[in-house]
Coordinates of C-alpha atoms and ligand atoms in Angstrom, one line a residue:
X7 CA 97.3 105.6 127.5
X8 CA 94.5 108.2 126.6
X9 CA 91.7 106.5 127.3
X10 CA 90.2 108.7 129.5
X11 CA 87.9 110.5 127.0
X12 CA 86.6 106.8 125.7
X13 CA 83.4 105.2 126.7
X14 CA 83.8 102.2 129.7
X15 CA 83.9 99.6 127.0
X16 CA 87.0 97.1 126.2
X17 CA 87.0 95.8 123.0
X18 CA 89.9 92.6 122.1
X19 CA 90.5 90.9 119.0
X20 CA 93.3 88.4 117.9
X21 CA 95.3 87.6 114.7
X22 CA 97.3 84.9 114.2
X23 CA 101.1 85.5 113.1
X24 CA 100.2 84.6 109.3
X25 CA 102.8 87.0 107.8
X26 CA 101.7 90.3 106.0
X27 CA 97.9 90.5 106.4
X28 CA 96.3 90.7 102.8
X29 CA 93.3 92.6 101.9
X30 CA 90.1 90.9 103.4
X31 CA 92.3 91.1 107.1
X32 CA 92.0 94.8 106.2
X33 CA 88.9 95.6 105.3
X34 CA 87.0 92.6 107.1
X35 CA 88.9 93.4 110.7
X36 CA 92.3 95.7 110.9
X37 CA 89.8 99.0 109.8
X38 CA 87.9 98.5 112.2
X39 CA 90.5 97.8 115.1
X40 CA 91.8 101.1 114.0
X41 CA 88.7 102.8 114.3
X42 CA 87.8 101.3 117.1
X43 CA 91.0 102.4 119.2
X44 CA 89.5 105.6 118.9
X45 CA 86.4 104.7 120.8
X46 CA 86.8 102.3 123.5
X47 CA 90.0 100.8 125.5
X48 CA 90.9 98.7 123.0
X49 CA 93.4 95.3 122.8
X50 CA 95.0 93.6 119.9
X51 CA 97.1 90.4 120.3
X52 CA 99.0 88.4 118.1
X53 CA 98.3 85.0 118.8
X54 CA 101.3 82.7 118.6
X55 CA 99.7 79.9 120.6
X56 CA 97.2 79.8 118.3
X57 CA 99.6 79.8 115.4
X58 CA 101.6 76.9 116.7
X59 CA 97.8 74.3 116.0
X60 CA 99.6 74.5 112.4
X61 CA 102.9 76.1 112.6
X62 CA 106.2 73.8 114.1
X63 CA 109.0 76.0 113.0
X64 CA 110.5 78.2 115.8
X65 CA 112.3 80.6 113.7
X66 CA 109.6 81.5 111.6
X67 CA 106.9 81.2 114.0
X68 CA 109.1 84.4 115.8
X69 CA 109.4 86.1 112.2
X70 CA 105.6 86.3 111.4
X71 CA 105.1 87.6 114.8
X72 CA 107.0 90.4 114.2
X73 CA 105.6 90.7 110.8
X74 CA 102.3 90.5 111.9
X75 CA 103.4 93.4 114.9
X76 CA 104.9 96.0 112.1
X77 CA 102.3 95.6 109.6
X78 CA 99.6 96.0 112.4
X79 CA 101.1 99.6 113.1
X80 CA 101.8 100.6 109.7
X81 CA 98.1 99.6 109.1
X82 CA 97.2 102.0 111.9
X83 CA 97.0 100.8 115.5
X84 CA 98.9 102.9 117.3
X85 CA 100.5 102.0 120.8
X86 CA 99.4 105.2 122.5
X87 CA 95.9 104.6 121.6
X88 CA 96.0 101.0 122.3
X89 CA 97.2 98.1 123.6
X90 CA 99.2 95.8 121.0
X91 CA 101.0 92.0 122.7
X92 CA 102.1 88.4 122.0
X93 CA 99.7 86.1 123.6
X94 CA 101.7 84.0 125.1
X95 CA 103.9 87.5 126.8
X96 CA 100.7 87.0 129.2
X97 CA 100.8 83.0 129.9
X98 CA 97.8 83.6 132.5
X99 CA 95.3 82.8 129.5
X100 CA 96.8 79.2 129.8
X101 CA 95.6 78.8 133.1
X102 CA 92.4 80.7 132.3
X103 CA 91.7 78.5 128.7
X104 CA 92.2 75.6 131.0
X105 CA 89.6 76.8 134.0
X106 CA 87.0 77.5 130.8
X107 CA 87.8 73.9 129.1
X108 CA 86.3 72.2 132.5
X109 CA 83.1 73.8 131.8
X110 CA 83.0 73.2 128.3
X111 CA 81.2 70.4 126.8
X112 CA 83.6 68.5 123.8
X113 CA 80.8 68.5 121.9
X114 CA 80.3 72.2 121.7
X115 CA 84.0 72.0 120.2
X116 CA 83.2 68.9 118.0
X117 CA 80.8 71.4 115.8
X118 CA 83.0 74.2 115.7
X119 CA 83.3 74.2 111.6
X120 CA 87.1 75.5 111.4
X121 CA 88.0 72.3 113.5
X122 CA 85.7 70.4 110.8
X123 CA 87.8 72.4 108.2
X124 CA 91.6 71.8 109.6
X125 CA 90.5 68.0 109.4
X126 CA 89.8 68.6 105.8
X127 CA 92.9 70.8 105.1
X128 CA 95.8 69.7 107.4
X129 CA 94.4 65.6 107.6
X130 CA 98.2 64.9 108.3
X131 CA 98.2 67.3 111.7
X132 CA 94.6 67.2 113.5
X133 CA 96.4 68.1 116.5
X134 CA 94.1 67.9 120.1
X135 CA 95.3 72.4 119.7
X136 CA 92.9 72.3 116.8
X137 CA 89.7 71.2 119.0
X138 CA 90.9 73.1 122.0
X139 CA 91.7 76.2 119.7
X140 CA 88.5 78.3 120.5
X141 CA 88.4 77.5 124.2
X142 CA 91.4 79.7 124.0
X143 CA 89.9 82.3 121.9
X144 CA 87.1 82.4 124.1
X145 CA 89.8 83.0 127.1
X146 CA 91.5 85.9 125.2
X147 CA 88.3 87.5 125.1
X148 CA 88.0 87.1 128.5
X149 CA 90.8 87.3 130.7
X150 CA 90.4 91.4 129.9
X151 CA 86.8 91.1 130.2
X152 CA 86.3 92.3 126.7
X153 CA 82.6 92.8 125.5
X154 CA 83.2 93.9 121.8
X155 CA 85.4 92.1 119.2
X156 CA 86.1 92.9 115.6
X157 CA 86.5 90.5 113.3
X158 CA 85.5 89.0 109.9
X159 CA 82.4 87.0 109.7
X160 CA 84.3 83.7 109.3
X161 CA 85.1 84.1 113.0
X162 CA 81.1 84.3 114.1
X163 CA 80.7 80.6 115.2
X164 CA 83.8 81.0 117.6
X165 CA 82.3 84.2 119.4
X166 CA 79.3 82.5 119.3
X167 CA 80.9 79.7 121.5
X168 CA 83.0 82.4 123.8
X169 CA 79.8 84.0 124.6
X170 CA 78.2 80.5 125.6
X171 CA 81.3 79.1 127.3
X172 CA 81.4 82.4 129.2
X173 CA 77.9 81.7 130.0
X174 CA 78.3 78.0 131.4
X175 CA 81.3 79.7 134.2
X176 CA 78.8 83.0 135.0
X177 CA 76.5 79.7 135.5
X178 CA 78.1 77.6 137.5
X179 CA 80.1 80.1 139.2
X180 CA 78.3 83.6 139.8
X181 CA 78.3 86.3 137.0
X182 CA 81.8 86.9 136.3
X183 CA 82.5 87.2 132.9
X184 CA 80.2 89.7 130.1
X185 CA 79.5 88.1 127.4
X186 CA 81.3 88.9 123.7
X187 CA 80.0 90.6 121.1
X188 CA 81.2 90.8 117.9
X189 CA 81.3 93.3 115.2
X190 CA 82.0 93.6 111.8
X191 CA 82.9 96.2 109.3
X192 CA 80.5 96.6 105.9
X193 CA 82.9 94.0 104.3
X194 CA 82.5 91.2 106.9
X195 CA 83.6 88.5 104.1
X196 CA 85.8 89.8 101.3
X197 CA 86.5 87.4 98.1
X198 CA 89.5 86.4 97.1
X199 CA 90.9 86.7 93.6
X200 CA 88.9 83.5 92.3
X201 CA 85.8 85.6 93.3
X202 CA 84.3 82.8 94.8
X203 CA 86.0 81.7 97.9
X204 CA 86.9 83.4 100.9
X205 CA 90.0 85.5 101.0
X206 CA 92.5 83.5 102.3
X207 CA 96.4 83.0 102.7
X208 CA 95.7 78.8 102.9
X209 CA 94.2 79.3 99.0
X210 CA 96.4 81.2 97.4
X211 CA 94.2 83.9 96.3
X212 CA 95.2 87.0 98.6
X213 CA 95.8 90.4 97.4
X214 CA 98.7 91.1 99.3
X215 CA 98.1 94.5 100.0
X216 CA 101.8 95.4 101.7
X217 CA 103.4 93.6 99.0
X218 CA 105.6 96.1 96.3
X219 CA 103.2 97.6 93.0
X220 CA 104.2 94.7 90.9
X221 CA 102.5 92.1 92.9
X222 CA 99.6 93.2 93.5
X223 CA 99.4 93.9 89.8
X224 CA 99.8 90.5 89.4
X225 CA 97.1 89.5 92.0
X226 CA 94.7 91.8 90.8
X227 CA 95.2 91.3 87.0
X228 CA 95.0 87.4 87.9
X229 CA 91.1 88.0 89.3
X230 CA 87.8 86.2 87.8
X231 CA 85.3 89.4 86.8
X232 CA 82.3 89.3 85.5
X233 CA 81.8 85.5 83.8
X234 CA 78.4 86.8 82.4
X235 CA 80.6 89.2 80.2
X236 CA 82.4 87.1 77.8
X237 CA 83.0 89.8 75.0
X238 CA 84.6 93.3 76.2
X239 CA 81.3 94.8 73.9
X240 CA 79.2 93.1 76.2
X241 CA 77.0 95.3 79.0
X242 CA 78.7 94.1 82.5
X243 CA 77.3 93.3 86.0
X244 CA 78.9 95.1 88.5
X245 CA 76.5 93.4 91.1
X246 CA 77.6 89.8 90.4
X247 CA 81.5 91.0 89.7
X248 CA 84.3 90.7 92.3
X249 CA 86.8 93.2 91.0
X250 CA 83.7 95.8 90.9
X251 CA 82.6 94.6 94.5
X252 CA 86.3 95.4 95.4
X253 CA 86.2 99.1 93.8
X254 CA 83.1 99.9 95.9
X255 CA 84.8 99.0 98.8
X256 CA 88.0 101.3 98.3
X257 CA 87.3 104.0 96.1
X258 CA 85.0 106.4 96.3
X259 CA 84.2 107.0 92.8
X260 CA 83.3 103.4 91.9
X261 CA 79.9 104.5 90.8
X262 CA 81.3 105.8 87.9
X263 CA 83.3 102.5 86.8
X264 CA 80.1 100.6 87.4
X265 CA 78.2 102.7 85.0
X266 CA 81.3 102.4 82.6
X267 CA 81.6 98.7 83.3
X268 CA 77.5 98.7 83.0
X269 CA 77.1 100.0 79.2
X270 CA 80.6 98.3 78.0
X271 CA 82.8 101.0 77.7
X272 CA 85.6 99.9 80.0
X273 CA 86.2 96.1 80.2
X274 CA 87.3 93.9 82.8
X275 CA 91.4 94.5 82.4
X276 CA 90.8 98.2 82.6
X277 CA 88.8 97.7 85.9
X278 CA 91.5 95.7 87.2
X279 CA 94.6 98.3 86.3
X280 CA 92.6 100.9 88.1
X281 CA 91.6 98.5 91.1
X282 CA 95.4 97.7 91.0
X283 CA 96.8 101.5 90.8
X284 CA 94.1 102.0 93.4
X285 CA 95.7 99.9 96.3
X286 CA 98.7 100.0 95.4
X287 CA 98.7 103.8 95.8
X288 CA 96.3 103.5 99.2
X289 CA 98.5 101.3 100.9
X290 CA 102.0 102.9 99.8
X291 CA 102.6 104.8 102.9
X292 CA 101.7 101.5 104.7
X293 CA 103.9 99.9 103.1
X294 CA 107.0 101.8 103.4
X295 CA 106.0 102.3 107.1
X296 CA 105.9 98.5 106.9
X297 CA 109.8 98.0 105.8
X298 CA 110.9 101.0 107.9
X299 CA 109.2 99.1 111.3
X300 CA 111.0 95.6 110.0
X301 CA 114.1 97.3 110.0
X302 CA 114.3 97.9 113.8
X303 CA 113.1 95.1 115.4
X304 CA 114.3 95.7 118.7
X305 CA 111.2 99.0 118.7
X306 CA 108.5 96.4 117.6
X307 CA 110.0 94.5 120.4
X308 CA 109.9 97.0 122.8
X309 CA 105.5 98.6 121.9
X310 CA 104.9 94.5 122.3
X311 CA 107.2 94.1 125.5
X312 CA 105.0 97.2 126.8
X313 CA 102.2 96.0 125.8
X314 CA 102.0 92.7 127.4
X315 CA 103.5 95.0 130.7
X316 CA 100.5 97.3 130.5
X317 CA 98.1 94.6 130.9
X318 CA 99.3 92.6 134.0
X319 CA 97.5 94.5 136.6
X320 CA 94.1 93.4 134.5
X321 CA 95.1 89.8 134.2
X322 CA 96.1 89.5 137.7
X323 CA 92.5 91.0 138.5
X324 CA 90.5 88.3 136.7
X325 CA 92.8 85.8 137.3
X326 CA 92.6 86.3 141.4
X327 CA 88.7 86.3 141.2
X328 CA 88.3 83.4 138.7
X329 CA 91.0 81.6 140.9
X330 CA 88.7 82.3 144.1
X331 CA 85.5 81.8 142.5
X332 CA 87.1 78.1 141.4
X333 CA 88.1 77.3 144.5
X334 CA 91.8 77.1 143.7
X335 CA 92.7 80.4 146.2
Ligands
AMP26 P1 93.3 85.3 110.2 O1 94.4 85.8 109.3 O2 92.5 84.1 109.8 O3 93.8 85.2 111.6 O4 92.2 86.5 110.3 C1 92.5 87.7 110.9 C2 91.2 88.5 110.9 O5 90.8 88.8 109.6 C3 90.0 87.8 111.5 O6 89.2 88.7 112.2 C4 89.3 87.2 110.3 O7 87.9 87.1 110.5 C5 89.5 88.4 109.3 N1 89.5 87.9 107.9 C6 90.3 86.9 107.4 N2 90.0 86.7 106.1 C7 89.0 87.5 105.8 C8 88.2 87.7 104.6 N3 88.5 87.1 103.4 N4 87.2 88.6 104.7 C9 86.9 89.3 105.8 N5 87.6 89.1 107.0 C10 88.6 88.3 106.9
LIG27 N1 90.7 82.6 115.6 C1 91.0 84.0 115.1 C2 91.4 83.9 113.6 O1 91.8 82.8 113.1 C3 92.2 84.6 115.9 C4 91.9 84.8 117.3 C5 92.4 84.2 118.4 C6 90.9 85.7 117.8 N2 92.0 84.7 119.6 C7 91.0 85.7 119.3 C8 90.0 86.6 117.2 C9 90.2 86.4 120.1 C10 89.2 87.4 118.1 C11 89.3 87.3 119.5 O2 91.3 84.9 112.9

């Protein structure tokens, strides 16, 4: 690994096996794994035992991890710079989410609001996974001792939690564990196509940004713009528009289309072509990368077989002093 030039910082984030990440994963968290890889020992795992709070189907459950591997590396990480596993290749954070559940109160989990929200939007499944769920987030984080973690904003309340629950153990045991911080990139919540919710793959209003040109055309072109500009003759507002908030966050020129969009002299479909031409020729190399990586799976099996390898001498670390510091060695 090169790490040697980086500064003495590990930073750790998790992504559930979701199939192809869509926009918002990119530019809310995947940019800024990539750029962080560059900086600081860095650690990305796909988290299948999250996953399995809502998915019960083996066969695809070991697809979208795989999925999730290729498009992770075709979106830039790259295994020399960093560390890319499955969660449960490293079955230590079992043992680890359990030793952290003991010093967790259940009300602390109770208030988490994604549990509050899986009541809401799987009523039929409100598996006990679903309230445990960021106990084992918080022992991802921790088992490498991880003090930074990118992610989107909808994530805050769970580090929020891992810091305190790593808090209660440096309490009650002696200081063990630093506490998590996390960071965000400048698009920490991107909209989805219906420019008022979240991005998300549970809504059905993703751009699905490794998807073929004809898709995401038909994302894009599907967007709510500017509902203050009901004729195209109309001045626009690029402030209170999704499709321009998208432009200024991939192209570098969007200035100009808000000044166009501004005095009315491109409307709404001709900000969404170029917003569509746009992304689809950004992530083409992605893409193709994307489909080349599916096509061997026993070399996405290998970079996550390594990397689950490269991190057994850490895990056995923590685990040995948390084990001692419990009283269980
Ligand atoms: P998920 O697919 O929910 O596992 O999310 C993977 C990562 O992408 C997490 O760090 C999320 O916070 C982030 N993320 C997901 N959706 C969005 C969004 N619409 N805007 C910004 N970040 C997001
Ligand atoms: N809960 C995160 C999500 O849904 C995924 C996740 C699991 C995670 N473990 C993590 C994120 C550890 C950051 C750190 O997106």
């Amino acid at each position: 690994m090169t790490t040697a030039a980086k500064a003495p910082i590990r930073a750790y984030s998790g992504i559930q096996p979701s199939g192809a990440p869509h926009l918002g994963n990119d530019l809310g968290a995947i940019r800024n794994y990539v750029a962080l890889q560059e900086r600081y020992e860095s650690i990305y795992c796909i988290v299948d035992y999250h996953a399995l709070t809502s998915v019960h189907d083996g066969d695809r459950l070991r697809r979208q991890t795989r999925e999730m591997a290729a498009a992770l590396i075709a979106l830039g990480l790259d295994p020399n710079k960093c560390t890319l596993f499955v969660q449960s290749h490293r079955p230590e954070v079992l043992e680890l989410a359990w030793i952290l559940m003991t010093v967790t109160p259940v009300s602390w989990v109770e208030r988490t609001p994604t549990y509050k929200e899986k009541k809401l939007t799987q009523p039929d499944d409100v598996n006990h996974g679903l309230l445990t769920y960021p106990i084992l987030q918080a022992a991802d984080i921790l088992l490498p001792k991880a003090s930074v973690v990118p992610v989107g904003k909808d994530q805050a309340a769970h580090l929020e939690l891992s810091r305190e629950i790593a808090r209660a153990f440096n309490h009650k045991f002696g200081e063990t564990f630093p506490e998590p911080q996390a960071v965000f990139t400048e698009a920490p919540v991107v909209l989805g196509t219906d420019g008022e919710k979240k991005m998300s793959k549970s809504i059905n209003n993703t751009i699905d940004i490794l998807s073929d040109a004809e898709t995401i055309k038909k994302q894009v072109m599907s967007a709510v713009t500017d509902v203050k500009r009901p004729l195209k003759s109309d001045p626009g507002h690029p402030e209170a528009c999704n499709v321009c908030q998208l432009h200024k966050l991939v192209n570098p020129d969007y200035k100009e289309l808000w000044e166009s969009e501004r005095n009315a002299t491109t409307g709404c479909a001709d900000l969404k072509r170029a917003l569509a031409e746009r992304l689809t020729a950004h992530y083409a190399p992605a893409r193709e990368r994307y489909q080349e990586l599916l096509a061997v799976p026993h070399e996405i099996d290998s970079i996550l077989g390594d990397g689950a390898q490269r991190l057994l001498p850490l895990v056995t670390e923590t685990m040995h002093e948390v084990r001692e510091r419990v009283g269980l060695a």
